[in-house]
Short mmCIF file of C-alpha atoms in Angstrom, two decimals:
data_model
loop_
_atom_site.label_atom_id
_atom_site.label_comp_id
_atom_site.label_asym_id
_atom_site.label_seq_id
_atom_site.Cartn_x
_atom_site.Cartn_y
_atom_site.Cartn_z
CA UNK A 1 123.32 93.90 62.36
CA UNK A 2 120.12 94.65 64.29
CA UNK A 3 119.28 90.94 64.29
CA UNK A 4 122.65 90.10 65.86
CA UNK A 5 122.12 92.82 68.46
CA UNK A 6 118.61 91.55 69.27
CA UNK A 7 119.93 88.00 69.72
CA UNK A 8 122.71 89.26 71.97
CA UNK A 9 120.23 91.04 74.23
CA UNK A 10 117.53 88.38 74.13
CA UNK A 11 117.89 87.19 77.73
CA UNK A 12 120.05 89.85 79.35
CA UNK A 13 119.96 93.56 78.64
CA UNK A 14 122.96 95.87 78.21
CA UNK A 15 124.85 97.06 81.27
CA UNK A 16 123.26 100.51 80.92
CA UNK A 17 119.80 98.96 81.41
CA UNK A 18 120.74 97.28 84.69
CA UNK A 19 122.52 100.44 85.80
CA UNK A 20 119.29 102.41 85.32
CA UNK A 21 117.30 99.70 87.14
CA UNK A 22 119.74 99.78 90.05
CA UNK A 23 119.53 103.58 90.11
CA UNK A 24 115.86 103.13 90.99
CA UNK A 25 116.13 100.01 93.13
CA UNK A 26 119.24 100.64 95.24
CA UNK A 27 118.02 103.83 96.98
CA UNK A 28 114.76 102.05 97.80
CA UNK A 29 116.65 99.05 99.15
CA UNK A 30 118.87 101.40 101.14
CA UNK A 31 115.76 103.08 102.55
CA UNK A 32 114.26 99.71 103.50
CA UNK A 33 117.58 98.61 104.96
CA UNK A 34 117.70 101.67 107.17
CA UNK A 35 114.11 101.11 108.31
CA UNK A 36 114.87 97.47 109.05
CA UNK A 37 117.99 98.43 110.95
CA UNK A 38 115.66 100.46 113.21
CA UNK A 39 113.62 97.31 113.76
CA UNK A 40 116.79 95.32 114.44
CA UNK A 41 118.00 97.92 116.91
CA UNK A 42 114.56 97.85 118.58
CA UNK A 43 114.80 94.08 118.84
CA UNK A 44 118.38 94.26 120.11
CA UNK A 45 117.47 96.71 122.86
CA UNK A 46 114.26 94.93 123.84
CA UNK A 47 115.98 91.51 123.78
CA UNK A 48 118.06 92.71 126.71
CA UNK A 49 114.81 92.68 128.73
CA UNK A 50 114.39 88.92 128.20
CA UNK A 51 112.37 86.46 126.10
CA UNK A 52 108.94 87.38 127.51
CA UNK A 53 109.15 91.14 126.94
CA UNK A 54 110.62 90.68 123.50
CA UNK A 55 107.81 88.26 122.67
CA UNK A 56 105.23 90.83 123.76
CA UNK A 57 106.71 93.49 121.50
CA UNK A 58 106.84 91.11 118.57
CA UNK A 59 103.27 89.81 118.70
CA UNK A 60 102.17 93.45 118.74
CA UNK A 61 104.56 94.04 115.86
CA UNK A 62 102.68 91.40 113.87
CA UNK A 63 99.52 93.54 114.04
CA UNK A 64 101.47 96.59 112.89
CA UNK A 65 102.91 94.43 110.11
CA UNK A 66 99.40 93.58 108.88
CA UNK A 67 98.51 97.28 108.81
CA UNK A 68 101.73 98.13 106.97
CA UNK A 69 101.08 95.46 104.35
CA UNK A 70 97.53 96.74 103.85
CA UNK A 71 98.75 100.35 103.57
CA UNK A 72 101.48 99.40 101.10
CA UNK A 73 98.98 97.35 99.06
CA UNK A 74 96.64 100.33 98.78
CA UNK A 75 99.55 102.56 97.76
CA UNK A 76 100.64 99.95 95.19
CA UNK A 77 97.10 99.81 93.80
CA UNK A 78 97.04 103.56 93.22
CA UNK A 79 100.67 103.43 92.14
CA UNK A 80 99.89 101.31 89.08
CA UNK A 81 97.92 104.22 87.65
CA UNK A 82 100.16 106.95 89.04
CA UNK A 83 103.20 105.45 87.31
CA UNK A 84 101.45 105.02 83.97
CA UNK A 85 99.96 108.54 84.09
CA UNK A 86 103.45 109.82 84.87
CA UNK A 87 104.68 108.04 81.73
CA UNK A 88 101.83 109.62 79.77
CA UNK A 89 102.59 113.04 81.39
CA UNK A 90 98.99 113.43 82.62
CA UNK A 91 99.00 115.42 85.86
CA UNK A 92 95.26 115.04 86.48
CA UNK A 93 95.50 111.24 86.42
CA UNK A 94 98.39 111.29 88.89
CA UNK A 95 96.40 113.51 91.28
CA UNK A 96 93.37 111.22 91.07
CA UNK A 97 95.57 108.21 91.89
CA UNK A 98 96.86 110.08 94.96
CA UNK A 99 93.28 110.83 96.07
CA UNK A 100 92.53 107.11 95.83
CA UNK A 101 95.45 106.33 98.13
CA UNK A 102 94.33 108.90 100.71
CA UNK A 103 90.69 107.82 100.84
CA UNK A 104 91.27 104.07 101.03
CA UNK A 105 94.19 104.23 103.48
CA UNK A 106 92.00 106.45 105.64
CA UNK A 107 89.49 103.62 105.95
CA UNK A 108 92.30 101.19 106.85
CA UNK A 109 93.56 103.61 109.50
CA UNK A 110 90.19 103.60 111.29
CA UNK A 111 90.27 99.79 111.52
CA UNK A 112 93.84 99.90 112.85
CA UNK A 113 92.87 102.35 115.62
CA UNK A 114 90.03 100.08 116.74
CA UNK A 115 92.33 97.05 116.87
CA UNK A 116 95.31 98.74 118.53
CA UNK A 117 93.59 101.01 121.05
CA UNK A 118 90.20 99.47 121.81
CA UNK A 119 90.53 95.67 121.54
CA UNK A 120 94.31 95.00 121.54
CA UNK A 121 94.39 92.10 124.03
CA UNK A 122 91.57 90.26 122.26
CA UNK A 123 93.39 90.40 118.95
CA UNK A 124 96.86 89.72 120.39
CA UNK A 125 95.61 86.63 122.22
CA UNK A 126 95.07 85.00 118.83
CA UNK A 127 98.83 85.18 118.26
CA UNK A 128 99.79 83.09 121.31
CA UNK A 129 97.09 80.43 121.48
CA UNK A 130 98.62 77.33 123.05
CA UNK A 131 101.75 79.15 124.20
CA UNK A 132 102.79 78.15 127.72
CA UNK A 133 103.57 81.76 128.70
CA UNK A 134 100.68 83.46 126.89
CA UNK A 135 99.42 85.65 129.76
CA UNK A 136 102.86 87.09 130.53
CA UNK A 137 103.48 87.82 126.84
CA UNK A 138 100.05 89.47 126.45
CA UNK A 139 100.66 91.79 129.41
CA UNK A 140 103.69 93.20 127.61
CA UNK A 141 102.14 93.20 124.15
CA UNK A 142 99.00 95.04 125.22
CA UNK A 143 100.76 98.09 126.65
CA UNK A 144 103.04 98.29 123.59
CA UNK A 145 100.15 97.89 121.13
CA UNK A 146 98.09 100.72 122.63
CA UNK A 147 100.93 103.19 122.22
CA UNK A 148 101.60 101.99 118.67
CA UNK A 149 98.11 103.17 117.79
CA UNK A 150 99.57 106.69 117.69
CA UNK A 151 101.94 105.59 114.91
CA UNK A 152 99.09 104.87 112.48
CA UNK A 153 98.38 108.34 111.06
CA UNK A 154 101.97 109.52 110.52
CA UNK A 155 102.85 106.13 109.02
CA UNK A 156 99.95 106.34 106.53
CA UNK A 157 100.87 109.86 105.42
CA UNK A 158 104.55 108.99 105.05
CA UNK A 159 103.74 105.80 103.10
CA UNK A 160 101.48 107.65 100.67
CA UNK A 161 104.04 110.36 99.95
CA UNK A 162 107.07 108.05 99.85
CA UNK A 163 105.41 105.59 97.45
CA UNK A 164 104.21 108.40 95.19
CA UNK A 165 107.66 109.96 95.01
CA UNK A 166 109.20 106.59 94.11
CA UNK A 167 106.57 106.01 91.42
CA UNK A 168 107.72 109.12 89.56
CA UNK A 169 111.38 108.17 89.95
CA UNK A 170 112.26 110.41 92.91
CA UNK A 171 113.94 107.83 95.12
CA UNK A 172 116.65 109.84 96.88
CA UNK A 173 114.40 112.02 99.05
CA UNK A 174 112.62 109.05 100.73
CA UNK A 175 116.06 107.55 101.41
CA UNK A 176 117.39 110.66 103.14
CA UNK A 177 114.20 111.10 105.14
CA UNK A 178 114.45 107.48 106.31
CA UNK A 179 118.03 108.07 107.45
CA UNK A 180 116.86 110.98 109.59
CA UNK A 181 113.97 108.96 111.05
CA UNK A 182 116.31 106.06 111.81
CA UNK A 183 118.77 108.19 113.74
CA UNK A 184 115.93 109.76 115.72
CA UNK A 185 114.36 106.40 116.52
CA UNK A 186 117.67 104.88 117.59
CA UNK A 187 118.48 107.79 119.88
CA UNK A 188 115.12 107.78 121.63
CA UNK A 189 115.20 104.00 121.97
CA UNK A 190 118.41 104.42 123.94
CA UNK A 191 116.84 107.20 126.00
CA UNK A 192 113.49 105.64 126.89
CA UNK A 193 113.93 101.85 126.94
CA UNK A 194 116.66 101.93 129.59
CA UNK A 195 116.08 105.42 131.04
CA UNK A 196 119.16 107.32 129.91
CA UNK A 197 119.80 111.11 130.16
CA UNK A 198 117.51 111.30 133.18
CA UNK A 199 114.48 109.94 131.30
CA UNK A 200 112.23 107.34 132.98
CA UNK A 201 113.04 103.66 132.27
CA UNK A 202 109.98 102.68 130.19
CA UNK A 203 111.28 99.35 128.80
CA UNK A 204 108.68 98.01 126.32
CA UNK A 205 106.73 101.28 126.34
CA UNK A 206 109.95 103.15 125.66
CA UNK A 207 110.37 101.37 122.31
CA UNK A 208 106.85 102.51 121.34
CA UNK A 209 107.47 106.12 122.45
CA UNK A 210 110.67 106.27 120.38
CA UNK A 211 108.83 104.98 117.31
CA UNK A 212 106.05 107.54 117.74
CA UNK A 213 108.51 110.44 117.92
CA UNK A 214 110.44 109.22 114.87
CA UNK A 215 107.30 108.64 112.78
CA UNK A 216 105.84 112.07 113.55
CA UNK A 217 109.08 113.83 112.59
CA UNK A 218 109.34 111.69 109.44
CA UNK A 219 105.81 112.70 108.41
CA UNK A 220 106.53 116.40 108.97
CA UNK A 221 109.67 116.24 106.82
CA UNK A 222 107.71 114.57 103.98
CA UNK A 223 105.00 117.24 104.15
CA UNK A 224 107.56 120.05 104.06
CA UNK A 225 109.43 118.39 101.17
CA UNK A 226 106.38 117.99 98.90
CA UNK A 227 105.16 121.50 99.77
CA UNK A 228 108.50 122.95 98.63
CA UNK A 229 109.22 120.76 95.59
CA UNK A 230 105.61 120.51 94.32
CA UNK A 231 105.74 117.11 92.56
CA UNK A 232 103.19 116.68 89.73
CA UNK A 233 100.86 114.54 91.86
CA UNK A 234 100.51 117.28 94.52
CA UNK A 235 96.88 118.10 95.33
CA UNK A 236 94.89 120.69 97.30
CA UNK A 237 91.67 120.35 99.27
CA UNK A 238 89.83 121.53 96.14
CA UNK A 239 90.95 118.37 94.35
CA UNK A 240 88.70 116.31 96.60
CA UNK A 241 85.76 118.33 95.33
CA UNK A 242 86.44 117.17 91.77
CA UNK A 243 87.26 113.49 92.22
CA UNK A 244 86.81 111.45 89.06
CA UNK A 245 84.70 108.67 90.55
CA UNK A 246 84.75 106.66 87.34
CA UNK A 247 88.55 106.56 87.48
CA UNK A 248 88.34 105.87 91.22
CA UNK A 249 86.21 102.81 90.48
CA UNK A 250 88.65 101.71 87.76
CA UNK A 251 91.55 101.95 90.19
CA UNK A 252 89.55 100.12 92.85
CA UNK A 253 88.58 97.42 90.36
CA UNK A 254 92.16 96.79 89.34
CA UNK A 255 93.81 97.69 92.62
CA UNK A 256 91.23 95.92 94.75
CA UNK A 257 92.69 92.64 93.57
CA UNK A 258 96.14 93.70 94.79
CA UNK A 259 94.67 94.64 98.16
CA UNK A 260 92.76 91.36 98.35
CA UNK A 261 95.83 89.41 97.27
CA UNK A 262 98.04 91.05 99.90
CA UNK A 263 95.38 90.54 102.59
CA UNK A 264 95.20 86.85 101.72
CA UNK A 265 98.99 86.62 101.94
CA UNK A 266 99.28 88.51 105.23
CA UNK A 267 96.40 86.50 106.71
CA UNK A 268 98.26 83.33 105.82
CA UNK A 269 101.47 84.70 107.36
CA UNK A 270 99.65 85.76 110.54
CA UNK A 271 97.78 82.48 111.02
CA UNK A 272 100.87 80.37 110.42
CA UNK A 273 102.92 82.61 112.74
CA UNK A 274 100.33 82.05 115.47
CA UNK A 275 100.66 78.29 114.93
CA UNK A 276 104.46 78.49 115.15
CA UNK A 277 104.15 80.47 118.39
CA UNK A 278 102.10 77.66 119.91
CA UNK A 279 104.97 75.16 119.63
CA UNK A 280 106.55 76.09 122.96
CA UNK A 281 107.07 79.06 125.24
CA UNK A 282 108.55 82.54 124.94
CA UNK A 283 111.74 81.07 123.48
CA UNK A 284 109.84 80.06 120.33
CA UNK A 285 108.15 83.46 119.90
CA UNK A 286 111.38 85.40 120.47
CA UNK A 287 113.44 83.00 118.33
CA UNK A 288 111.08 83.20 115.35
CA UNK A 289 110.62 86.96 115.60
CA UNK A 290 114.35 87.63 115.97
CA UNK A 291 115.00 85.60 112.81
CA UNK A 292 112.74 87.92 110.84
CA UNK A 293 114.49 90.95 112.34
CA UNK A 294 117.76 89.59 110.89
CA UNK A 295 116.23 88.38 107.60
CA UNK A 296 114.70 91.82 107.00
CA UNK A 297 118.24 93.01 106.30
CA UNK A 298 118.21 91.04 103.04
CA UNK A 299 114.45 91.11 102.45
CA UNK A 300 115.10 94.70 101.31
CA UNK A 301 115.74 93.14 97.91
CA UNK A 302 111.99 92.69 97.48
CA UNK A 303 111.06 96.38 97.68
CA UNK A 304 113.92 97.40 95.37
CA UNK A 305 113.21 94.80 92.70
CA UNK A 306 109.44 95.31 92.89
CA UNK A 307 109.56 99.10 92.62
CA UNK A 308 112.27 99.21 89.92
CA UNK A 309 110.33 96.68 87.83
CA UNK A 310 107.05 98.53 88.32
CA UNK A 311 108.54 101.90 87.37
CA UNK A 312 110.39 100.59 84.29
CA UNK A 313 107.54 98.47 82.90
CA UNK A 314 104.75 100.85 83.96
CA UNK A 315 106.42 103.86 82.34
CA UNK A 316 106.97 101.98 79.06
CA UNK A 317 103.34 100.83 78.99
CA UNK A 318 102.09 104.34 79.78
CA UNK A 319 104.17 105.66 76.87
CA UNK A 320 102.61 103.01 74.59
CA UNK A 321 105.93 101.16 74.01
CA UNK A 322 104.47 97.69 74.44
CA UNK A 323 107.11 95.71 72.52
CA UNK A 324 109.87 97.40 74.49
CA UNK A 325 108.07 96.45 77.71
CA UNK A 326 107.96 92.79 76.61
CA UNK A 327 111.70 92.80 75.90
CA UNK A 328 112.68 94.50 79.13
CA UNK A 329 110.49 92.13 81.13
CA UNK A 330 112.78 89.28 80.06
CA UNK A 331 115.86 91.30 80.98
CA UNK A 332 114.42 91.97 84.41
CA UNK A 333 113.61 88.28 84.96
CA UNK A 334 117.16 87.20 84.08
CA UNK A 335 118.71 89.91 86.20
CA UNK A 336 116.49 89.07 89.19
CA UNK A 337 117.79 85.49 89.28
CA UNK A 338 121.42 86.60 89.46
CA UNK A 339 120.57 89.30 91.95
CA UNK A 340 118.70 86.77 94.11
CA UNK A 341 121.74 84.48 94.18
CA UNK A 342 123.91 87.37 95.37
CA UNK A 343 121.38 88.22 98.09
CA UNK A 344 121.39 84.56 99.15
CA UNK A 345 125.10 84.69 100.02
CA UNK A 346 124.63 87.97 101.86
CA UNK A 347 121.76 86.39 103.80
CA UNK A 348 123.86 83.43 104.88
CA UNK A 349 126.50 85.84 106.17
CA UNK A 350 123.94 87.58 108.42
CA UNK A 351 123.83 84.49 110.68
CA UNK A 352 127.06 85.86 112.15
CA UNK A 353 125.03 88.71 113.67
CA UNK A 354 122.84 86.45 115.80
CA UNK A 355 125.14 85.94 118.83
CA UNK A 356 126.09 89.63 118.69
CA UNK A 357 122.59 91.13 118.43
CA UNK A 358 120.60 88.50 120.31
CA UNK A 359 123.18 87.19 122.78
CA UNK A 360 120.81 88.08 125.65
CA UNK A 361 118.20 85.60 124.44
CA UNK A 362 118.15 81.96 125.53
CA UNK A 363 120.21 79.36 123.65
CA UNK A 364 117.00 77.78 122.35
CA UNK A 365 115.85 81.12 120.90
CA UNK A 366 119.19 81.69 119.19
CA UNK A 367 119.16 78.19 117.66
CA UNK A 368 115.69 78.75 116.19
CA UNK A 369 116.80 82.13 114.87
CA UNK A 370 119.90 80.67 113.19
CA UNK A 371 117.99 77.85 111.45
CA UNK A 372 115.32 80.23 110.18
CA UNK A 373 117.77 82.83 108.85
CA UNK A 374 119.69 80.12 106.98
CA UNK A 375 116.59 78.69 105.34
CA UNK A 376 115.20 82.07 104.32
CA UNK A 377 118.53 83.05 102.74
CA UNK A 378 118.54 79.87 100.62
CA UNK A 379 115.07 80.71 99.31
CA UNK A 380 115.96 84.27 98.23
CA UNK A 381 116.61 83.56 94.50
CA UNK A 382 113.12 82.06 94.24
CA UNK A 383 111.44 84.86 96.18
CA UNK A 384 113.22 87.68 94.31
CA UNK A 385 112.14 86.16 90.99
CA UNK A 386 108.55 85.80 92.25
CA UNK A 387 108.48 89.46 93.30
CA UNK A 388 109.60 90.44 89.81
CA UNK A 389 106.79 88.34 88.31
CA UNK A 390 104.17 90.07 90.44
CA UNK A 391 105.62 93.52 89.70
CA UNK A 392 105.43 92.93 85.93
CA UNK A 393 101.87 91.68 86.17
CA UNK A 394 100.66 94.59 88.28
CA UNK A 395 102.51 97.24 86.26
CA UNK A 396 100.14 96.50 83.39
CA UNK A 397 97.02 96.25 85.53
CA UNK A 398 96.84 92.44 85.54
CA UNK A 399 96.03 92.17 89.22
CA UNK A 400 94.07 88.94 88.90
CA UNK A 401 97.25 86.89 88.82
CA UNK A 402 98.24 87.72 92.38
CA UNK A 403 94.72 87.25 93.66
CA UNK A 404 94.36 83.76 92.22
CA UNK A 405 97.87 82.53 92.95
CA UNK A 406 97.96 83.86 96.52
CA UNK A 407 94.39 82.71 97.10
CA UNK A 408 94.98 79.14 95.97
CA UNK A 409 98.30 79.03 97.82
CA UNK A 410 96.56 80.11 101.03
CA UNK A 411 93.89 77.43 100.58
CA UNK A 412 96.73 74.89 100.54
CA UNK A 413 98.87 76.40 103.29
CA UNK A 414 96.47 77.17 106.14
CA UNK A 415 94.59 73.82 106.34
CA UNK A 416 97.86 71.90 105.90
CA UNK A 417 99.58 73.87 108.65
CA UNK A 418 96.67 73.29 111.02
CA UNK A 419 96.87 69.56 110.33
CA UNK A 420 100.62 69.52 110.95
CA UNK A 421 100.14 71.43 114.21
CA UNK A 422 97.44 69.02 115.39
CA UNK A 423 98.86 65.72 114.21
CA UNK A 424 102.65 66.06 114.48
CA UNK A 425 105.18 67.20 117.11
CA UNK A 426 107.51 68.93 114.63
CA UNK A 427 108.99 72.27 115.61
CA UNK A 428 108.31 75.75 114.22
CA UNK A 429 111.25 75.81 111.79
CA UNK A 430 110.22 72.55 110.10
CA UNK A 431 106.65 73.88 109.87
CA UNK A 432 107.90 77.06 108.22
CA UNK A 433 109.94 75.12 105.66
CA UNK A 434 106.87 73.07 104.73
CA UNK A 435 104.72 76.19 104.35
CA UNK A 436 107.22 78.00 102.12
CA UNK A 437 107.75 75.00 99.84
CA UNK A 438 104.41 75.98 98.27
CA UNK A 439 106.16 79.08 96.84
CA UNK A 440 107.85 76.85 94.25
CA UNK A 441 104.44 76.12 92.75
CA UNK A 442 103.49 79.82 92.93
CA UNK A 443 106.56 80.82 90.87
CA UNK A 444 105.76 78.24 88.17
CA UNK A 445 102.08 79.25 88.04
CA UNK A 446 102.96 82.96 87.76
CA UNK A 447 105.44 82.31 84.93
CA UNK A 448 102.82 80.40 82.94
CA UNK A 449 100.20 83.08 83.60
CA UNK A 450 102.46 85.90 82.38
CA UNK A 451 102.86 84.19 79.02
CA UNK A 452 99.22 85.12 78.30
CA UNK A 453 100.38 88.78 78.29
CA UNK A 454 97.33 90.20 80.04
CA UNK A 455 99.74 92.69 81.59
CA UNK A 456 100.69 94.28 78.23
CA UNK A 457 98.25 97.20 78.50
CA UNK A 458 98.36 100.99 78.46
CA UNK A 459 95.94 101.95 81.24
CA UNK A 460 95.97 105.66 80.32
CA UNK A 461 94.10 104.98 77.07
CA UNK A 462 90.37 104.38 77.36
#
C-alpha cells in the first residue's frame, strides 16, 4: 500500500502539500505585487512628464535596484541559517543570523550613500553611454538619485525584518505593512509630482519625496510590530556584545557565495541595460524601463516560489528529515513548471495595460515595451523553475552552485553583448532575447548540479 502511495506521489505531491506551499508563497507574491504596483504607479505618473524625465528616473532606479539586490542577497545569506535554526528551535542561532544581516547590510548601506549622494552623476553616466539625449536624462536622474539616498536606511531595516519574519513563516504581517506603504506612496505621488492639495509641483523630485515618506513609515511600522510580537529572532543591543564570530564566519562563508552570485547577476543586468540604452534616444530608455515596470507584475512569482521553497526545504533539513526534503524537492520542481505556465498566460495579458498606463510615451517607446513584455512572459516557465533550483540549493547551504552558474553565464553574456553592440545594428529587444537565451543552459547546468545532492545538509549540526 505504501509503495503504491509513494509511486503516486513520486513527481507531484498531494494537494495539501501545494496548499501549504501556496500559504507561504501567495502572501509574499501579494506583497511583491503591491510593491511593484507602487513602481508601476510611479512610472505611470512620471511618464506623463515625457520620455526624458521618465528615463532620468529609471536610470536612477537601476542604481537603487542594484542596492536592493545586494540587500536581499545579504538577507538571503543570513536567512539560510535563520530558517534552519528555526526548524531546529534554536533561538540563539536565529539571533546570530539576524546580527549577520544587520552588520553586512550596514556596510552595503555606506556604499549606497556614497554612490547616491556624493557621486551620482558619475555613476549614472555609465547607464547612458552612447545615448543621443544623455545630458538631458542625467540632469533628471541626478536630482532624483540624491533624494533616493534618504531611502537607503529605512529600506535596509524593513528588508531585514520582513525577510526574517518570512523565514519563520510569518508572511501576513509583511503583506499588510506593504499595503499600508503602497497607499501612502501612491497618495504622496499624486500630491508632489503634479502639485496637488496646494503642494509644490516637484515632478521627478516629487516621486522621490513620496518614496521617502512611504519607506520611513513602513520602517516604523515594522519596528513597532516586532517590538510588540517579539519574534524568536528578536535581539537587543547586548546581543552585539556576544556575537558568535565563528558562526558569523560560517554564515559569511556560505552566504558570501550567494552575495557574490547575486552581484555577478546584477552586474550583468546593469551592464547589458546600459548597452540597450545606447541603441537610441530617450524612447529606448523609457521603452525598456516601462516594460520592466509591467513585467514586475508577474515577476512576483520569483519571490513567492523562492521563499516558499526555501522555508519548506530549509525547515525539513533543520529538523534532520533529509529523505523528506529530497522527496518534496521533486514535488516543488513539478509544481513550479505548472505554476510558471500559468504565470506565462497572465504575463501575456499584461500587454493590454501598456496603452493605458504608458499612453503618454512615444509610439516607439510603447512598441519596445510591448515586445519586451511579450518575450519575458514566454520565458516565465523557465525562470520560475530556475528560481526553484536555486532556492533548493541554497536552503541546504550549497551556495557554490549559484556562484559558478551565474559566474560562467556572465562570462558568456557580457563579452557577447559588447560584440553585438559594436558589430551589429540590432535593436535593444533583439539584444535582450539573445542575452536571456543563455538561461536555458543555466537551467540545465543547475539541474545536473543538484543531482550531486550537496544541498542535503543540516546546517544546525556541527
